[in-house]
Coordinates of C-alpha atoms in Angstrom, one line a residue:
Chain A
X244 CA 0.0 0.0 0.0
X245 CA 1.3 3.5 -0.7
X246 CA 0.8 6.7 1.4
X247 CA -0.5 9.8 -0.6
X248 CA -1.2 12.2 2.3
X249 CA -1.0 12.3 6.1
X250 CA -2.8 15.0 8.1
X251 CA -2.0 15.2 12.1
X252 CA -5.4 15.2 13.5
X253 CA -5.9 15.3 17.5
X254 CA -3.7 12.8 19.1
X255 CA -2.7 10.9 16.0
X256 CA -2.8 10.7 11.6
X257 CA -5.8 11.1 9.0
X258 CA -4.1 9.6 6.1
X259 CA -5.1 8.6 2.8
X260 CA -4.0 5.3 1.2
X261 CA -3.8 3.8 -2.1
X262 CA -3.3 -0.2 -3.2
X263 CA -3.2 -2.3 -5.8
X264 CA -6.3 -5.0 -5.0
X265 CA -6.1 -8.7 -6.5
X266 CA -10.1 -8.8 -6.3
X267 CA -11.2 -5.7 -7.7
X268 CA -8.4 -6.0 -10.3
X269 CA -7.4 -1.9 -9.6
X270 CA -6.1 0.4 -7.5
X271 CA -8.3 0.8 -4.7
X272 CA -8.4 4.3 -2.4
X273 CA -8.5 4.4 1.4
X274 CA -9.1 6.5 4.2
X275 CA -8.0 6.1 7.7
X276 CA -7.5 7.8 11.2
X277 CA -4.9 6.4 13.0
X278 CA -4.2 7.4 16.7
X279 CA -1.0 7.8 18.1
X280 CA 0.4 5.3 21.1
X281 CA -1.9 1.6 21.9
X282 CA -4.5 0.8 19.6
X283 CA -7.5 -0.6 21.2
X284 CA -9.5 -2.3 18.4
X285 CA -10.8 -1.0 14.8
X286 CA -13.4 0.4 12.7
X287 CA -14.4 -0.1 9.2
X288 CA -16.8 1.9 7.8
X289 CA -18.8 1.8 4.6
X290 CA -20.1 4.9 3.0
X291 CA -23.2 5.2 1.1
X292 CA -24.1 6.1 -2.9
X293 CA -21.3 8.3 -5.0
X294 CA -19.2 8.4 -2.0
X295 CA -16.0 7.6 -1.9
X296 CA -13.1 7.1 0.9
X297 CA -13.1 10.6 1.6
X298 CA -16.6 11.5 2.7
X299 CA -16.4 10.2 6.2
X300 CA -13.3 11.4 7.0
X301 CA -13.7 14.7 6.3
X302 CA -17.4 15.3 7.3
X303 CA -18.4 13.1 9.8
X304 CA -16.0 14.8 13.0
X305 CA -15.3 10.9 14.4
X306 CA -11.6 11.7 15.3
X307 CA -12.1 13.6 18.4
X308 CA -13.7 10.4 19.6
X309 CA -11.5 8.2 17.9
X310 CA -8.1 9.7 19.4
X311 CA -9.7 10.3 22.9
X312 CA -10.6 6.3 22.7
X313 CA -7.7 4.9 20.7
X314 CA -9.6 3.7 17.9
X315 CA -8.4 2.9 14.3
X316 CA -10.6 3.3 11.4
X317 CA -10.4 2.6 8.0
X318 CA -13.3 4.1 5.0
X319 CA -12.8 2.2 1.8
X320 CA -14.1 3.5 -1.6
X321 CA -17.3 2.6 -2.5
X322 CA -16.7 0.6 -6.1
X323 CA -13.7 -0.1 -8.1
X324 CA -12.5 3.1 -10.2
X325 CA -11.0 3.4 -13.4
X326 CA -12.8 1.2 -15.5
X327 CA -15.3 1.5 -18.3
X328 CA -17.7 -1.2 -18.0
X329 CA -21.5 -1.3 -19.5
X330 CA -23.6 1.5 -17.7
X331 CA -21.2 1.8 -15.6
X332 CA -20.9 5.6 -14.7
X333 CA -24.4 6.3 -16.4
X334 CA -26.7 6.6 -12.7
X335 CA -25.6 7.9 -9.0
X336 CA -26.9 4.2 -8.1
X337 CA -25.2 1.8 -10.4
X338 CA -21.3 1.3 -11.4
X339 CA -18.9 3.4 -9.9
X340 CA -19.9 4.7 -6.5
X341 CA -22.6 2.3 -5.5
X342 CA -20.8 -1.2 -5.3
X343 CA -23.7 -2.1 -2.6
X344 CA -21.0 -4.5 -0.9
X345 CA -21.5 -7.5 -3.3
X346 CA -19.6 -9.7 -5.2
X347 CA -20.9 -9.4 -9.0
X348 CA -22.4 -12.4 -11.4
X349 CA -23.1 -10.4 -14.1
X350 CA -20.8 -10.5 -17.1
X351 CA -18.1 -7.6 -17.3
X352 CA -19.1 -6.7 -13.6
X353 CA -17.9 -10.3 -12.2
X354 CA -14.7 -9.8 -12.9
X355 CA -14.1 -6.4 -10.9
X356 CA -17.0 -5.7 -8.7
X357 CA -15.9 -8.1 -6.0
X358 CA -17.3 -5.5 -3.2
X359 CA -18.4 -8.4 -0.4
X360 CA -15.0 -10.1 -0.9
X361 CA -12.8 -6.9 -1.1
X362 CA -14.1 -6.0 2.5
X363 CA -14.5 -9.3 4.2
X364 CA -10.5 -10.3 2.8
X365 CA -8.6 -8.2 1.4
X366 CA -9.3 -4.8 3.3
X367 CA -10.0 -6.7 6.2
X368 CA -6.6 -8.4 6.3
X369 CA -4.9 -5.7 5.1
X370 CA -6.1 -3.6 7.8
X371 CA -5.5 -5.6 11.2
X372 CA -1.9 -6.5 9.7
X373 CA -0.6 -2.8 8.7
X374 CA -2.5 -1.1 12.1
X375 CA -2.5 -2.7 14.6
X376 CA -6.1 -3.6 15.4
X377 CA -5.5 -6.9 17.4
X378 CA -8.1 -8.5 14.6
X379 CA -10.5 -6.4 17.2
X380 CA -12.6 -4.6 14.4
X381 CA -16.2 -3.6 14.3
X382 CA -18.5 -2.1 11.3
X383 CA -20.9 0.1 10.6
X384 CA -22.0 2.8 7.9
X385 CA -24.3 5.1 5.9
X386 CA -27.6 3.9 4.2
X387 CA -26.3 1.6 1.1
X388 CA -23.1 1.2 3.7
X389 CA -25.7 0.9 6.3
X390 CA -27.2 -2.0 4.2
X391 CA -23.1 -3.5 3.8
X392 CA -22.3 -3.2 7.5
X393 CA -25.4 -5.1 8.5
X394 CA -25.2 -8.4 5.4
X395 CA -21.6 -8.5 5.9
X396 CA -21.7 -8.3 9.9
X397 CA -24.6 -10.7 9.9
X398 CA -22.9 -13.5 7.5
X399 CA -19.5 -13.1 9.7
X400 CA -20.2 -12.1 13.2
X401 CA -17.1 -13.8 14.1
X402 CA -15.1 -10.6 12.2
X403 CA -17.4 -8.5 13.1
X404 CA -17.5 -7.2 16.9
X405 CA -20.4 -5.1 16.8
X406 CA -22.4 -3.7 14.2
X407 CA -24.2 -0.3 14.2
X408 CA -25.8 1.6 10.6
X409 CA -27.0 5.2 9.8
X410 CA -29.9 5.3 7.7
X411 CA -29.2 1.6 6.6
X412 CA -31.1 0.1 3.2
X413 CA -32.3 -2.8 4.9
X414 CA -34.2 -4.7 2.7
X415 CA -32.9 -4.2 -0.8
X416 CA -35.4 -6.8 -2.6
X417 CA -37.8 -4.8 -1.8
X418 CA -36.4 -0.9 -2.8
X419 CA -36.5 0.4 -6.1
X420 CA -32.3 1.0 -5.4
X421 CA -32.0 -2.3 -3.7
X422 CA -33.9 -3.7 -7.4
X423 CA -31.8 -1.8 -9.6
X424 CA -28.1 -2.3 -7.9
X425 CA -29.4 -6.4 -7.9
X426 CA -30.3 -6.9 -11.3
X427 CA -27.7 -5.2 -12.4
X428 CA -24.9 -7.2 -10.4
X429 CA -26.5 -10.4 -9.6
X430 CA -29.5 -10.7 -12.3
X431 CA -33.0 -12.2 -12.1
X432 CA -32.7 -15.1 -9.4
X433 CA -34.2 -13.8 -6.0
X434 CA -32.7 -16.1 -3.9
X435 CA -29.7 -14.9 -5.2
X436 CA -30.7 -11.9 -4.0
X437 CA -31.4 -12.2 -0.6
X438 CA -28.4 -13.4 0.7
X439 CA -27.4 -9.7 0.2
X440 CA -30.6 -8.6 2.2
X441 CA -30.2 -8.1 5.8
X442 CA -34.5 -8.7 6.7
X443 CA -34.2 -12.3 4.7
X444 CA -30.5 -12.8 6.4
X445 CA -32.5 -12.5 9.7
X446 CA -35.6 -14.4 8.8
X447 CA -33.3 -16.9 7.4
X448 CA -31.8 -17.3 10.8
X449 CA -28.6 -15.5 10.8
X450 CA -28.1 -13.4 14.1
X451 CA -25.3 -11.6 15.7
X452 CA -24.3 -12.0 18.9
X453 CA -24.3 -8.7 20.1
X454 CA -26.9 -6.0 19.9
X455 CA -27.2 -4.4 16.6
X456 CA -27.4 0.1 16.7
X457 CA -29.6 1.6 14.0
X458 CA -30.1 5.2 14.2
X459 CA -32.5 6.3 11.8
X460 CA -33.7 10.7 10.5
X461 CA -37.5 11.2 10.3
X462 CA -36.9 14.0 8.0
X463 CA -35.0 11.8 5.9
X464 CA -35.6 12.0 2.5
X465 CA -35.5 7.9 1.5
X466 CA -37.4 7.1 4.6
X467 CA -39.5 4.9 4.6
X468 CA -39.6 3.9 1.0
X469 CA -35.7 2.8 0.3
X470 CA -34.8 1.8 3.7
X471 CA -37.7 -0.4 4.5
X472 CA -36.1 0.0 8.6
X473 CA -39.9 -1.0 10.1
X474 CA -39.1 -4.3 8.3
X475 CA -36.3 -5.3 9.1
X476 CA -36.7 -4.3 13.0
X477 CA -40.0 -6.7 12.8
X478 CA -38.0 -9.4 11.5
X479 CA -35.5 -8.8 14.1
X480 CA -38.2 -8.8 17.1
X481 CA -39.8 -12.1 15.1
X482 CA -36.1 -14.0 15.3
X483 CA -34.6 -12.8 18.5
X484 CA -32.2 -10.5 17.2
X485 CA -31.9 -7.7 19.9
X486 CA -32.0 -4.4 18.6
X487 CA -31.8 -0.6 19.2
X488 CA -33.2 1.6 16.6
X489 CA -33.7 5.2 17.5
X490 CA -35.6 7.2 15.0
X491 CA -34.7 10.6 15.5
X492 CA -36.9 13.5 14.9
X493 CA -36.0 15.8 11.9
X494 CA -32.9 14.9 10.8
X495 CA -32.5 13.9 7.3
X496 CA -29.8 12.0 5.3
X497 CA -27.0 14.3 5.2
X498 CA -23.6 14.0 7.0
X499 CA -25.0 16.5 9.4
X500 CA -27.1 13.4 10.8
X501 CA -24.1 11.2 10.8
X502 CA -21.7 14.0 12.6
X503 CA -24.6 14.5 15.4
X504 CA -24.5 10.6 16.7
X505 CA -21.0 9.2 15.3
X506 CA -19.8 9.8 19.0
X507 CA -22.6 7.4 20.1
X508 CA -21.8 4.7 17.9
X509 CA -18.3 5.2 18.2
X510 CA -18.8 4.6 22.0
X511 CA -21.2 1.8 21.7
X512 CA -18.5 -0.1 19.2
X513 CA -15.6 0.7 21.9
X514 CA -17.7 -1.1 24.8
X515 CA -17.4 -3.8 22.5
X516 CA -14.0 -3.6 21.6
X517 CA -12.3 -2.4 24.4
X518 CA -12.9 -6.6 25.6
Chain B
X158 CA -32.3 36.5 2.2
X159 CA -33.5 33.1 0.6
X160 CA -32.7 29.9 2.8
X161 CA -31.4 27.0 0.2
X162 CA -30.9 24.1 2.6
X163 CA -31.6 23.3 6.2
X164 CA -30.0 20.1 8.0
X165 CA -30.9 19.4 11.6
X166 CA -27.0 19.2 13.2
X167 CA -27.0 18.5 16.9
X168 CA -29.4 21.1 18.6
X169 CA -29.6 23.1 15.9
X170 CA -29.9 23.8 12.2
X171 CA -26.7 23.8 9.7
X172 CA -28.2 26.5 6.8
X173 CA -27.3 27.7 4.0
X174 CA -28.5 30.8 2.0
X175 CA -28.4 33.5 -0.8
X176 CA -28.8 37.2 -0.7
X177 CA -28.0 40.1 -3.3
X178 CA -25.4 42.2 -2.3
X179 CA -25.8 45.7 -3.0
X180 CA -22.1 46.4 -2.2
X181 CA -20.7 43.6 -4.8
X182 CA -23.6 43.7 -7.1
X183 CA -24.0 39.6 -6.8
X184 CA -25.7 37.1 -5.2
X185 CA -23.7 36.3 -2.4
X186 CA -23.8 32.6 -0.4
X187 CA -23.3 31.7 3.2
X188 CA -23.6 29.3 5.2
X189 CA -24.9 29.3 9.2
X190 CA -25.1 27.0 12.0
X191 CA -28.1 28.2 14.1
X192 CA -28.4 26.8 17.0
X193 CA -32.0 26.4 19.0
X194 CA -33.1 28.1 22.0
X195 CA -31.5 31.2 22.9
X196 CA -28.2 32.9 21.2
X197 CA -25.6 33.4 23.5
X198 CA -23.4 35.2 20.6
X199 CA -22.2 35.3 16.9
X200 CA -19.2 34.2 15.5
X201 CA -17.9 35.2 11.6
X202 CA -15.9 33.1 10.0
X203 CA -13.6 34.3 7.2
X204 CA -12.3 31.1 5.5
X205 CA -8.9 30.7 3.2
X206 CA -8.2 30.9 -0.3
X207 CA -10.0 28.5 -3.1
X208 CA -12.8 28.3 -0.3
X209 CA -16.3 29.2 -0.6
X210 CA -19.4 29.1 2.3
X211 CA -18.8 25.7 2.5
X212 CA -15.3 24.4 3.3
X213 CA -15.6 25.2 7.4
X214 CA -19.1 24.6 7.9
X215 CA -18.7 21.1 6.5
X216 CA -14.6 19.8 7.8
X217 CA -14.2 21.9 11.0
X218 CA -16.5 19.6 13.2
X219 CA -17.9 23.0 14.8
X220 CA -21.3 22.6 15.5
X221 CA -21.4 20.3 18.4
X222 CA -19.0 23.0 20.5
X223 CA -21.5 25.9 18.6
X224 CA -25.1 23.8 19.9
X225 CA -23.6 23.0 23.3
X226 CA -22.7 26.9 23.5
X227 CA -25.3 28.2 22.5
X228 CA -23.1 29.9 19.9
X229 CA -24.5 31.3 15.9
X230 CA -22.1 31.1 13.3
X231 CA -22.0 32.7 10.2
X232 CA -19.8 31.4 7.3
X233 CA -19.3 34.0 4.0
X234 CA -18.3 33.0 0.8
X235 CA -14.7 34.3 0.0
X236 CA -15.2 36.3 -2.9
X237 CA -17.8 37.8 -5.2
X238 CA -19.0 35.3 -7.6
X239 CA -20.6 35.1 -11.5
X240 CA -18.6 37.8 -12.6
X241 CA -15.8 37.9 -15.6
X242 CA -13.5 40.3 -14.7
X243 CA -9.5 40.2 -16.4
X244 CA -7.3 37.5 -14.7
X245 CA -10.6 36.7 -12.0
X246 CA -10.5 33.1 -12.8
X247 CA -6.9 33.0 -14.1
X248 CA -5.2 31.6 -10.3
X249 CA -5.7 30.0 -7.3
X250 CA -4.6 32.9 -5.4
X251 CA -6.4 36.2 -6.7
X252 CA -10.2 37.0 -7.8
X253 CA -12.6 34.2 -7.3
X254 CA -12.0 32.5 -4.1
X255 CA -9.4 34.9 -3.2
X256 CA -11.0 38.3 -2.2
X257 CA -8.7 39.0 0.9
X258 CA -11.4 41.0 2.6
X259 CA -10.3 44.2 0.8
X260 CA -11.9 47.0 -0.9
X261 CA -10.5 46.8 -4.2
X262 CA -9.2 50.0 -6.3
X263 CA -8.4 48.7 -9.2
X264 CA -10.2 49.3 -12.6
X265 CA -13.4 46.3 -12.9
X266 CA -12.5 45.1 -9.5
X267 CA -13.6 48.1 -7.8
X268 CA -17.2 48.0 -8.7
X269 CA -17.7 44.3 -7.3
X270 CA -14.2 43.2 -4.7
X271 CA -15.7 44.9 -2.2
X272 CA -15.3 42.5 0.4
X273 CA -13.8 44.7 3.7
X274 CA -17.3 46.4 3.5
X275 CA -19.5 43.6 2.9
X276 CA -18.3 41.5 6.0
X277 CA -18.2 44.9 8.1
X278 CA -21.7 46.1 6.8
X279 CA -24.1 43.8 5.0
X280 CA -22.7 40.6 6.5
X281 CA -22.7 41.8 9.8
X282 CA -26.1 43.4 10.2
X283 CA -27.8 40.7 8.5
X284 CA -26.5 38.3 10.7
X285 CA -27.1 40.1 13.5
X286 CA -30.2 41.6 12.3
X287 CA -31.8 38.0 11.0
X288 CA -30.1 35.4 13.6
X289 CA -30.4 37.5 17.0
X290 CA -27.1 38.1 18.4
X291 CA -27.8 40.6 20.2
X292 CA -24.9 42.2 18.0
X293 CA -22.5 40.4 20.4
X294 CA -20.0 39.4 17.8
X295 CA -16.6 37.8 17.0
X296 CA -14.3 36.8 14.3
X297 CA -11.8 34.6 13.3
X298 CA -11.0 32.8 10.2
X299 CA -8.3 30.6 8.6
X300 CA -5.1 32.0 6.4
X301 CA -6.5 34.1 4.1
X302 CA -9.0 34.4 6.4
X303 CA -6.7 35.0 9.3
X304 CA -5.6 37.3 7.5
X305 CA -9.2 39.4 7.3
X306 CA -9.8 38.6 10.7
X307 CA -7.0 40.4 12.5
X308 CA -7.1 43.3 10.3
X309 CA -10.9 43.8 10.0
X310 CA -11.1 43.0 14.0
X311 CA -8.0 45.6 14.9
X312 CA -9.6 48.1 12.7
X313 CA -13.0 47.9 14.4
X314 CA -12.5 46.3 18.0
X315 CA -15.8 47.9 18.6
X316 CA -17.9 45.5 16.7
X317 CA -15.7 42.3 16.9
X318 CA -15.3 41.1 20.7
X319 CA -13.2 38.9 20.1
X320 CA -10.1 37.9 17.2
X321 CA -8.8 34.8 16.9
X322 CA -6.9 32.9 14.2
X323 CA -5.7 29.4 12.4
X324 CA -2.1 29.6 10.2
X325 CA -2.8 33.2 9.4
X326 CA -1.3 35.8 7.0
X327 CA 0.0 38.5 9.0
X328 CA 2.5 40.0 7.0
X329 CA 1.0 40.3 3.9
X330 CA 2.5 43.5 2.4
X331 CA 6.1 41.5 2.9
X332 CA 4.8 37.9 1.4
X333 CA 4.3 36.7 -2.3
X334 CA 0.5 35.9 -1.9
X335 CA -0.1 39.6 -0.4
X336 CA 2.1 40.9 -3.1
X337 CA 0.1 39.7 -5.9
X338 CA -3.0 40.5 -4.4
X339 CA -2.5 43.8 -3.0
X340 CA -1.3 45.0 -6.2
X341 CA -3.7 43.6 -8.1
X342 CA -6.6 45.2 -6.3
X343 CA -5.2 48.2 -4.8
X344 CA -2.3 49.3 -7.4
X345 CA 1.1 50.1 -6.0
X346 CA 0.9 52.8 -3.4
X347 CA 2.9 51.1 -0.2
X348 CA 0.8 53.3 1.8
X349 CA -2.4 51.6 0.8
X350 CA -0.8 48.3 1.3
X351 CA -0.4 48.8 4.9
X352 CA -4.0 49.5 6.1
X353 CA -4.5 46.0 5.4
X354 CA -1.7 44.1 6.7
X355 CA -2.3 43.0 10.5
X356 CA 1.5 43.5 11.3
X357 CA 1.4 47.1 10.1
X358 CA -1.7 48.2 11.5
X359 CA -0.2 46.9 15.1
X360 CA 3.0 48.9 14.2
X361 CA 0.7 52.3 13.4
X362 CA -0.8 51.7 16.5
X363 CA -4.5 49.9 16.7
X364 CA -5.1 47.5 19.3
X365 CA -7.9 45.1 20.2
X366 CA -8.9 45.7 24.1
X367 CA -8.7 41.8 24.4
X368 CA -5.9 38.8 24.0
X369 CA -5.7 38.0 20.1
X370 CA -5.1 34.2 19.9
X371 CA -3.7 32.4 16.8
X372 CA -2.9 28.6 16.5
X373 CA 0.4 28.0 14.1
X374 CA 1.3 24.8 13.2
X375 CA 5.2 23.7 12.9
X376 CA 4.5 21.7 9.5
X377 CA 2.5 23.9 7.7
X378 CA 3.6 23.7 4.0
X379 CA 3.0 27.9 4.0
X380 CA 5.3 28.8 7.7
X381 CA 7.1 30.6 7.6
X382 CA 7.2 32.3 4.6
X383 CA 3.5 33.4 3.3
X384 CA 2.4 33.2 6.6
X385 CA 5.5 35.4 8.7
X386 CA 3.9 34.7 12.1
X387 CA 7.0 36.3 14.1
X388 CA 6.5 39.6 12.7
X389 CA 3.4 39.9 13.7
X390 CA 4.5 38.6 17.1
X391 CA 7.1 41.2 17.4
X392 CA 5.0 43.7 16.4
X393 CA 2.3 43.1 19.1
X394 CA 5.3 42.7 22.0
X395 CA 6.8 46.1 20.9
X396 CA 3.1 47.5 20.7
X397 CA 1.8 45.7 23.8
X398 CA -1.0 44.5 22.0
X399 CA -2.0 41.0 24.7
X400 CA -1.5 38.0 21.9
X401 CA -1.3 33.8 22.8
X402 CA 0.5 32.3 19.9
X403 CA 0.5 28.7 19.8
X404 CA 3.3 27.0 17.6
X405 CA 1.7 23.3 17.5
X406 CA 4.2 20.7 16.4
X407 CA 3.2 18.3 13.4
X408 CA 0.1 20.0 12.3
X409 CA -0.4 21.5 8.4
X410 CA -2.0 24.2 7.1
X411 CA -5.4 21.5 6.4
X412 CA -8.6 21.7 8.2
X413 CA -7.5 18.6 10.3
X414 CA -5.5 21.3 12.0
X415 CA -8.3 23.2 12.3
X416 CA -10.9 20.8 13.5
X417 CA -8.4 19.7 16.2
X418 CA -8.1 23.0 18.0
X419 CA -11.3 24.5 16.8
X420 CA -13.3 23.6 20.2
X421 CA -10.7 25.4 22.0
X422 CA -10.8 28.7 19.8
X423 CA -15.2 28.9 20.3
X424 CA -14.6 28.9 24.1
X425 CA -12.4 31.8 23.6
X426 CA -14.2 33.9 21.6
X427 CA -17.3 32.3 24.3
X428 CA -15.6 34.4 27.6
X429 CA -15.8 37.5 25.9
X430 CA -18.8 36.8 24.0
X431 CA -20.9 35.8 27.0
X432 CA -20.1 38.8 28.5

């Protein structure tokens, strides 16, 4: 991996990566705070639609928390870059920046739009052996990153720690997004599609061990219809999953709603980190 | 004034908005963090060059110091914008985005760069006049912006409580990015320079009845040189103008500098602004 820019922030590093990525089959960016002196565990966070690894780390005012706690995190990009690949750069919800966190089928896509397996592998590995996390990470994210942290969290809670979303999609077979991003990467089979849906991963029976955080705007402006949340808290109540999901009176889906409760979740992942 | 967005941000409301400006003859943007309840006090903030309303009000993680406060904030664009004018768009570093809070003199620039009087007159009595005040107001702002903020403040302590500063230009009548721009909108008279050069007005003798803070960091890619921090330093010594200059090891000119000592600058200007 290669170091383009380091900012001291607080008590440690904002720094911006680059690295070659045998999945994706490109150069893949990434963001991360790194505080100075003992690392107590680490955070990966997803972003949502035409972000990339930048968005977070500049808008969402984590690293006050982060330093105080001595917590690592790490924002990939949000789709491979550089490539030209059918309709891919045509719509803010298709191709390059809205990967949705799954590995294609489709033909052209399959062979770079490994998003699931980029995360769970190489980003994963790359990051608890170049910072120091102990292999103690946690995830979370913003709406379709929302939708990543809780499919891949659910399908490895043994990665995982703790799993916490902002304005989460969560339940993408059944969102006109959610529709779009599937057809387009995985094609007509539904089953294939909901084992990227986090409702049917929890009717299905998948749980995680620790209580999941969902924070949720009223004002938002793709509640209720793209992010489904009453759904996937009933199928959560129905299986056992427990559950916090505070909706939050006019706050919409902007960075501004992120930056108001990142201390929150940052605190809720450290009580799960810390061990 | 026409509001263009409002996000709910911790107790409050992160805003932004147009108005015509009768002093540049365009529609000028800002942006505001408004918190709810009552308003303690205003702060401007002048930002840096390339900058427009938005760069602070979205990277300096203010507003949850601002809401807790009870503090208003209002965040001007840095030049007049929509216009054509010879060289405007030419460099980073003069015309658009680069109006260094000057009345310009120069032919075309006069009728429009008139940036001094449209943070001293329209900005500030629409801000105090829409966002109740109580015309309890400070200012501060980043390079560039530094720059404005000690010279506007020092040359009207009577509406500005309080001054404070990140990385700012203090010298600019001895520094290549004053040099281009003092010339360019105020012609070649030294005398002229020098009513807008912080270190100068210090030297002829204005003061600001309180402490003037500034926060300097040691690996900024502009100190010493376009920035000349001592001289302003000496100047205020000799003059006995009451200064805190902190040189912070490691930090850069970014806004991760900024958002890491920002908390500490708003209870600053909040002692004085209190009252």
């Amino acid at each position: 991996m290669k170091l383009l820019k380091s900012h001291k922030n607080f008590n440690g590093q904002t720094q911006f990566y680059e690295h070659e990525s045998d999945l994706t089959k490109t150069t893949m960016n990434f963001a991360v705070f790194k505080p100075d002196g003992e690392i107590k565990g680490g955070l990966i966070w997803l972003s949502g639609l035409t972000c990339n690894e930048q968005n977070f780390i500049t808008k969402a005012s984590a690293q006050k928390t982060l330093s105080d706690l001595g917590l690592c995190i790490i924002c990939p990009d949000t789709s491979p870059r550089g490539l030209d690949l059918p309709n891919e750069h045509k719509d803010y919800d298709f191709g390059s920046g809205a990967g949705f966190y799954i590995d294609a089928m489709t033909p052209g896509y399959k062979e770079h739009y490994k998003m699931e397996s980029y995360i769970n592998q190489e980003l994963y590995d790359l990051f608890n052996k170049e910072f120091n996390t102990s292999r103690r990470t946690s995830l979370f994210g913003h709406s379709m990153g929302g939708h990543g942290a809780l499919t891949l969290g659910l399908k490895s809670p043994e990665k995982y720690i703790s799993l916490s979303a902002f304005s989460p999609i969560t339940n993408p077979t059944q969102c006109p997004w959610g529709h779009k991003a599937f057809k387009g990467y995985l094609g007509d089979s539904q089953e294939d599609w909901k084992k990227h849906d986090a409702t049917e991963l929890i009717k299905s029976g998948k749980k995680h061990p620790n209580p999941i955080l969902i924070e949720q705007g009223l004002a938002d402006e793709f509640y209720p219809d793209q992010l489904l949340t009453k759904n996937f808290e009933m199928a959560c109540s129905e299986s056992g999953q427990a559950l916090h999901c505070n909706l939050q009176e006019g706050y919409d889906h902007s960075y501004y709603f992120i930056s108001t409760f990142i201390e929150k979740h940052i605190n809720f992942h450290f009580e799960y980190l810390k061990g």
